[in-house]
PDB file of C-alpha atoms in Angstrom:
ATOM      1  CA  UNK A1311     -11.107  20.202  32.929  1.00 44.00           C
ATOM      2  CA  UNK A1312      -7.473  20.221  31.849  1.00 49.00           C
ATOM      3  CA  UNK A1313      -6.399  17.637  29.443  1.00 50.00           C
ATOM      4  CA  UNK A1314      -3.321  16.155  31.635  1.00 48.00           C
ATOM      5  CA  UNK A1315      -1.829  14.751  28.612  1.00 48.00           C
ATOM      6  CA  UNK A1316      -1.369  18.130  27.555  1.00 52.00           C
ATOM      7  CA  UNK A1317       0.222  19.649  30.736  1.00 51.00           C
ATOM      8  CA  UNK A1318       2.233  16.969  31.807  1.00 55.00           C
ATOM      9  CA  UNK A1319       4.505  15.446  28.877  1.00 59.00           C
ATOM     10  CA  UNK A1320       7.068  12.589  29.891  1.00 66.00           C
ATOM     11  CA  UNK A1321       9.442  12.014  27.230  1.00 65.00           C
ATOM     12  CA  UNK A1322      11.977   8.559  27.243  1.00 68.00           C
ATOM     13  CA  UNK A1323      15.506   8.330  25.465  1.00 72.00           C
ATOM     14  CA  UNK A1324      16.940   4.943  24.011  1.00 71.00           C
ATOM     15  CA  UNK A1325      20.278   4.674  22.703  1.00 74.00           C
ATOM     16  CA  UNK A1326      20.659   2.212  19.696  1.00 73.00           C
ATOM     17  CA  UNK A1327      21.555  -0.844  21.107  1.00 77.00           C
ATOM     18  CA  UNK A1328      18.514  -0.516  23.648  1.00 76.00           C
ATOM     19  CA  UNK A1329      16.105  -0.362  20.091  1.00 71.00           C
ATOM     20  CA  UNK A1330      18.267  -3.055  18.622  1.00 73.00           C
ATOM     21  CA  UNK A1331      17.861  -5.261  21.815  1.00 75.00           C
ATOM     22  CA  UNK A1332      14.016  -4.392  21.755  1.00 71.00           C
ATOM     23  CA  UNK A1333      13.098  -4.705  18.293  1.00 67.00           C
ATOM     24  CA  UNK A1334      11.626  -7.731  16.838  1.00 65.00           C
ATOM     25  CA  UNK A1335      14.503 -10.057  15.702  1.00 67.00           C
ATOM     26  CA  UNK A1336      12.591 -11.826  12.993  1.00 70.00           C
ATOM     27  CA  UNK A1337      10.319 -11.950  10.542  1.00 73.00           C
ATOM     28  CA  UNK A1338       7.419 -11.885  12.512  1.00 81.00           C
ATOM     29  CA  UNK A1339       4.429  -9.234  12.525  1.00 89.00           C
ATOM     30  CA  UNK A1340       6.105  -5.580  13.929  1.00 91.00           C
ATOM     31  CA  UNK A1341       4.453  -4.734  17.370  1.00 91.00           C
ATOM     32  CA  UNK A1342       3.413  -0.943  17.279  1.00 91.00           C
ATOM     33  CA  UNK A1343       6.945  -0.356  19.241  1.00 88.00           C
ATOM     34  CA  UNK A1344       9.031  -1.985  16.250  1.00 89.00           C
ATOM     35  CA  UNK A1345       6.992   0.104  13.537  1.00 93.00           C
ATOM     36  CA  UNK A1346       6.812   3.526  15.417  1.00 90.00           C
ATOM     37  CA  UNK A1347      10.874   2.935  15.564  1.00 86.00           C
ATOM     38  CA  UNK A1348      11.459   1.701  12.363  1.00 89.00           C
ATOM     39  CA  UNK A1349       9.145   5.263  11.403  1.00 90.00           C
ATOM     40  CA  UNK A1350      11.245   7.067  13.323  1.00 86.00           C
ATOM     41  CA  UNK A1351      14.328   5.755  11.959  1.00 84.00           C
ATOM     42  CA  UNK A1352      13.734   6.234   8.362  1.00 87.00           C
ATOM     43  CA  UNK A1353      12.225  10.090   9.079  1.00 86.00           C
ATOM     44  CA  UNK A1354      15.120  10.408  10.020  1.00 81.00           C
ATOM     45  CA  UNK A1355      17.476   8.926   7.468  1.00 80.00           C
ATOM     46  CA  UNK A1356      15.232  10.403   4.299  1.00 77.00           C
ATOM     47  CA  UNK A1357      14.980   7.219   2.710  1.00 60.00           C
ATOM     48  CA  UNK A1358      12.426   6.217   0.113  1.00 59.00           C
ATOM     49  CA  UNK A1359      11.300   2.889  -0.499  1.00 54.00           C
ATOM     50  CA  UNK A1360      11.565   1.132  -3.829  1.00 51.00           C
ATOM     51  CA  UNK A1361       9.213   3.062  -6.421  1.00 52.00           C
ATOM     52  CA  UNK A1362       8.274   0.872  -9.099  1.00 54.00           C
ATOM     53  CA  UNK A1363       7.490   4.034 -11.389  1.00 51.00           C
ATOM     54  CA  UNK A1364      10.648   5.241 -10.445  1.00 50.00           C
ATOM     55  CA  UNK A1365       9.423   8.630  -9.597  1.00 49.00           C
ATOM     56  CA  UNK A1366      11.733  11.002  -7.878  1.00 47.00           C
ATOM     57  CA  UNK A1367      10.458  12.192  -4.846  1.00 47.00           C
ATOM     58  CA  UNK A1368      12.243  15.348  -4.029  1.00 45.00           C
ATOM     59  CA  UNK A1369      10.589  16.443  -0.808  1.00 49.00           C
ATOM     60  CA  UNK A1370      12.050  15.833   2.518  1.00 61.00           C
ATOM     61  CA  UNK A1371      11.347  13.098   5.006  1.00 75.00           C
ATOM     62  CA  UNK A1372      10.389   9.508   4.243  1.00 86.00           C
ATOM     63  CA  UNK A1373       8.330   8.732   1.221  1.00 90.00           C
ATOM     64  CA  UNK A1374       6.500   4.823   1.084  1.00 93.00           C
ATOM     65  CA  UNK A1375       2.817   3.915   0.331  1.00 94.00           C
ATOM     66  CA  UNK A1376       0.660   2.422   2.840  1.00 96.00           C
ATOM     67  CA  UNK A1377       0.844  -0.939   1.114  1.00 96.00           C
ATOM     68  CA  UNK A1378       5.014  -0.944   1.503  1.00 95.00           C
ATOM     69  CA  UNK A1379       4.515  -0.472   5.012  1.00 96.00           C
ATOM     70  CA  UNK A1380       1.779  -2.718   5.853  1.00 97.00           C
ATOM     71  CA  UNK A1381       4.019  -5.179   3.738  1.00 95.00           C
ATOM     72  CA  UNK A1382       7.345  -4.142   5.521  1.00 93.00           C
ATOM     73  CA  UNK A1383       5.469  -4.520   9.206  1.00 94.00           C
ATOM     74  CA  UNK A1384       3.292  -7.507   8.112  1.00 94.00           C
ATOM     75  CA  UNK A1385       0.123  -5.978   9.171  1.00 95.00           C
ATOM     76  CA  UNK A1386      -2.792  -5.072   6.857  1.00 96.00           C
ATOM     77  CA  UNK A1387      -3.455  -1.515   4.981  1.00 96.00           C
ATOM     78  CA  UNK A1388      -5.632  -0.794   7.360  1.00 97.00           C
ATOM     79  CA  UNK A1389      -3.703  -1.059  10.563  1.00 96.00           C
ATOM     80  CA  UNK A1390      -1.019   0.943   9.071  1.00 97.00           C
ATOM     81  CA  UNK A1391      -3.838   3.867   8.075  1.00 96.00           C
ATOM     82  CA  UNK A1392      -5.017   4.307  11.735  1.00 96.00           C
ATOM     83  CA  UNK A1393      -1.744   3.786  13.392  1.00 95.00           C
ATOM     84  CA  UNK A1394      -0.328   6.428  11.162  1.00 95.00           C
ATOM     85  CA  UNK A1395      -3.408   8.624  11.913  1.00 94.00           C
ATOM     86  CA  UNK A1396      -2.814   8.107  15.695  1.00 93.00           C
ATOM     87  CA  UNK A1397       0.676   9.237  15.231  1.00 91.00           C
ATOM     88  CA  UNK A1398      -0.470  12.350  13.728  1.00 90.00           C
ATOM     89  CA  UNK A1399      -3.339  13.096  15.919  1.00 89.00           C
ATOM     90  CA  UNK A1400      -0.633  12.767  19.284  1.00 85.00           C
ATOM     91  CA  UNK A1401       1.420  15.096  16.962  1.00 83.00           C
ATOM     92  CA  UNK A1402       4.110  13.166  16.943  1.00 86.00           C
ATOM     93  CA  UNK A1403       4.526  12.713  13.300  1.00 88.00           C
ATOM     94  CA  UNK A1404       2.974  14.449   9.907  1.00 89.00           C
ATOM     95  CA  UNK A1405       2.093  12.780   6.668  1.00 92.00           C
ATOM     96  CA  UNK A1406       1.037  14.138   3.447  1.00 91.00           C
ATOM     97  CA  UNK A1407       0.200  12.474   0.097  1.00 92.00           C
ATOM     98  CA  UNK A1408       1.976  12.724  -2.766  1.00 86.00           C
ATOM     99  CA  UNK A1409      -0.054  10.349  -5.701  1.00 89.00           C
ATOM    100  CA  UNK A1410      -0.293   6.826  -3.988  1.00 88.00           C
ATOM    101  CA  UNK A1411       2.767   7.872  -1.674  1.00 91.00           C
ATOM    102  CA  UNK A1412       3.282   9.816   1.679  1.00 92.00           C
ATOM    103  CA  UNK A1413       5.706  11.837   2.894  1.00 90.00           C
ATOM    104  CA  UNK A1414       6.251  11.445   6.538  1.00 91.00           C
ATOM    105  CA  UNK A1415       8.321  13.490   8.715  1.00 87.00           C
ATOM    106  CA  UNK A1416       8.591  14.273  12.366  1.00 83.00           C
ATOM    107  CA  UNK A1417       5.795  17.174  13.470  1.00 78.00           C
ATOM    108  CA  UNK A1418       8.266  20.329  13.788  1.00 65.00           C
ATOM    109  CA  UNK A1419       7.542  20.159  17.667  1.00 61.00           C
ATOM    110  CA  UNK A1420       8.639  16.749  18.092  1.00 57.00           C
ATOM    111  CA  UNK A1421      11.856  17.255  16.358  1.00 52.00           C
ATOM    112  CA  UNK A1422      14.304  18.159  19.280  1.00 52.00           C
ATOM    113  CA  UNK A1423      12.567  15.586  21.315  1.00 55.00           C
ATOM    114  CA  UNK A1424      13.261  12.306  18.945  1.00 55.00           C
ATOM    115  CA  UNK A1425      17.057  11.892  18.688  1.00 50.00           C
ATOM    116  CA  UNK A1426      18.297   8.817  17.222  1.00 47.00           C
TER     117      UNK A1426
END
């Protein structure tokens, strides 16, 4: 049996002001929506979060531990850990440590498809 998820991929486009107009306005918990685009969005900017030992991180992509994030989406360690690993296993996104950091970028097949 095929795996239709496979065979039959259906991607969506939002311009900015869509994500803007979608996005959690306050400082409440981040749905899975407002953290996969606020992911996204950083991927694709190369930014780093604060490092408090000021380590330079010279790879590509988005460097942040899992604690920054779950503190950034207000969710726990753990939720952050399996979302991220759900995001990987779809291939959406890859993640590799570096120390108590990860480096997350867009999975090379997924790269023409994610335009922001």
């Amino acid at each position: 049996m095929k795996d239709k998820h496979k065979d039959n991929v259906d991607w969506l486009a939002f311009n900015r002001d869509l994500m803007d107009c979608l996005r959690t306005q306050t400082n409440h918990k981040f749905s899975r929506f407002d953290a996969f685009m606020w992911l996204i969005d950083n991927i694709k900017r190369g930014r780093l979060l604060s490092d408090d030992d000021k380590v330079e991180h010279p790879e590509s992509g988005f460097t942040a531990s899992f604690n920054q994030l779950a503190d950034q989406w207000h969710w726990s360690r753990q939720s952050v850990s399996k979302f991220i690993k759900d995001l990987d296993k779809i291939a959406v996104i890859t993640h590799t440590r570096l120390g108590n950091y990860y480096i997350f970028s867009l999975n090379y097949s997924s790269t023409d498809k994610i335009l922001l």
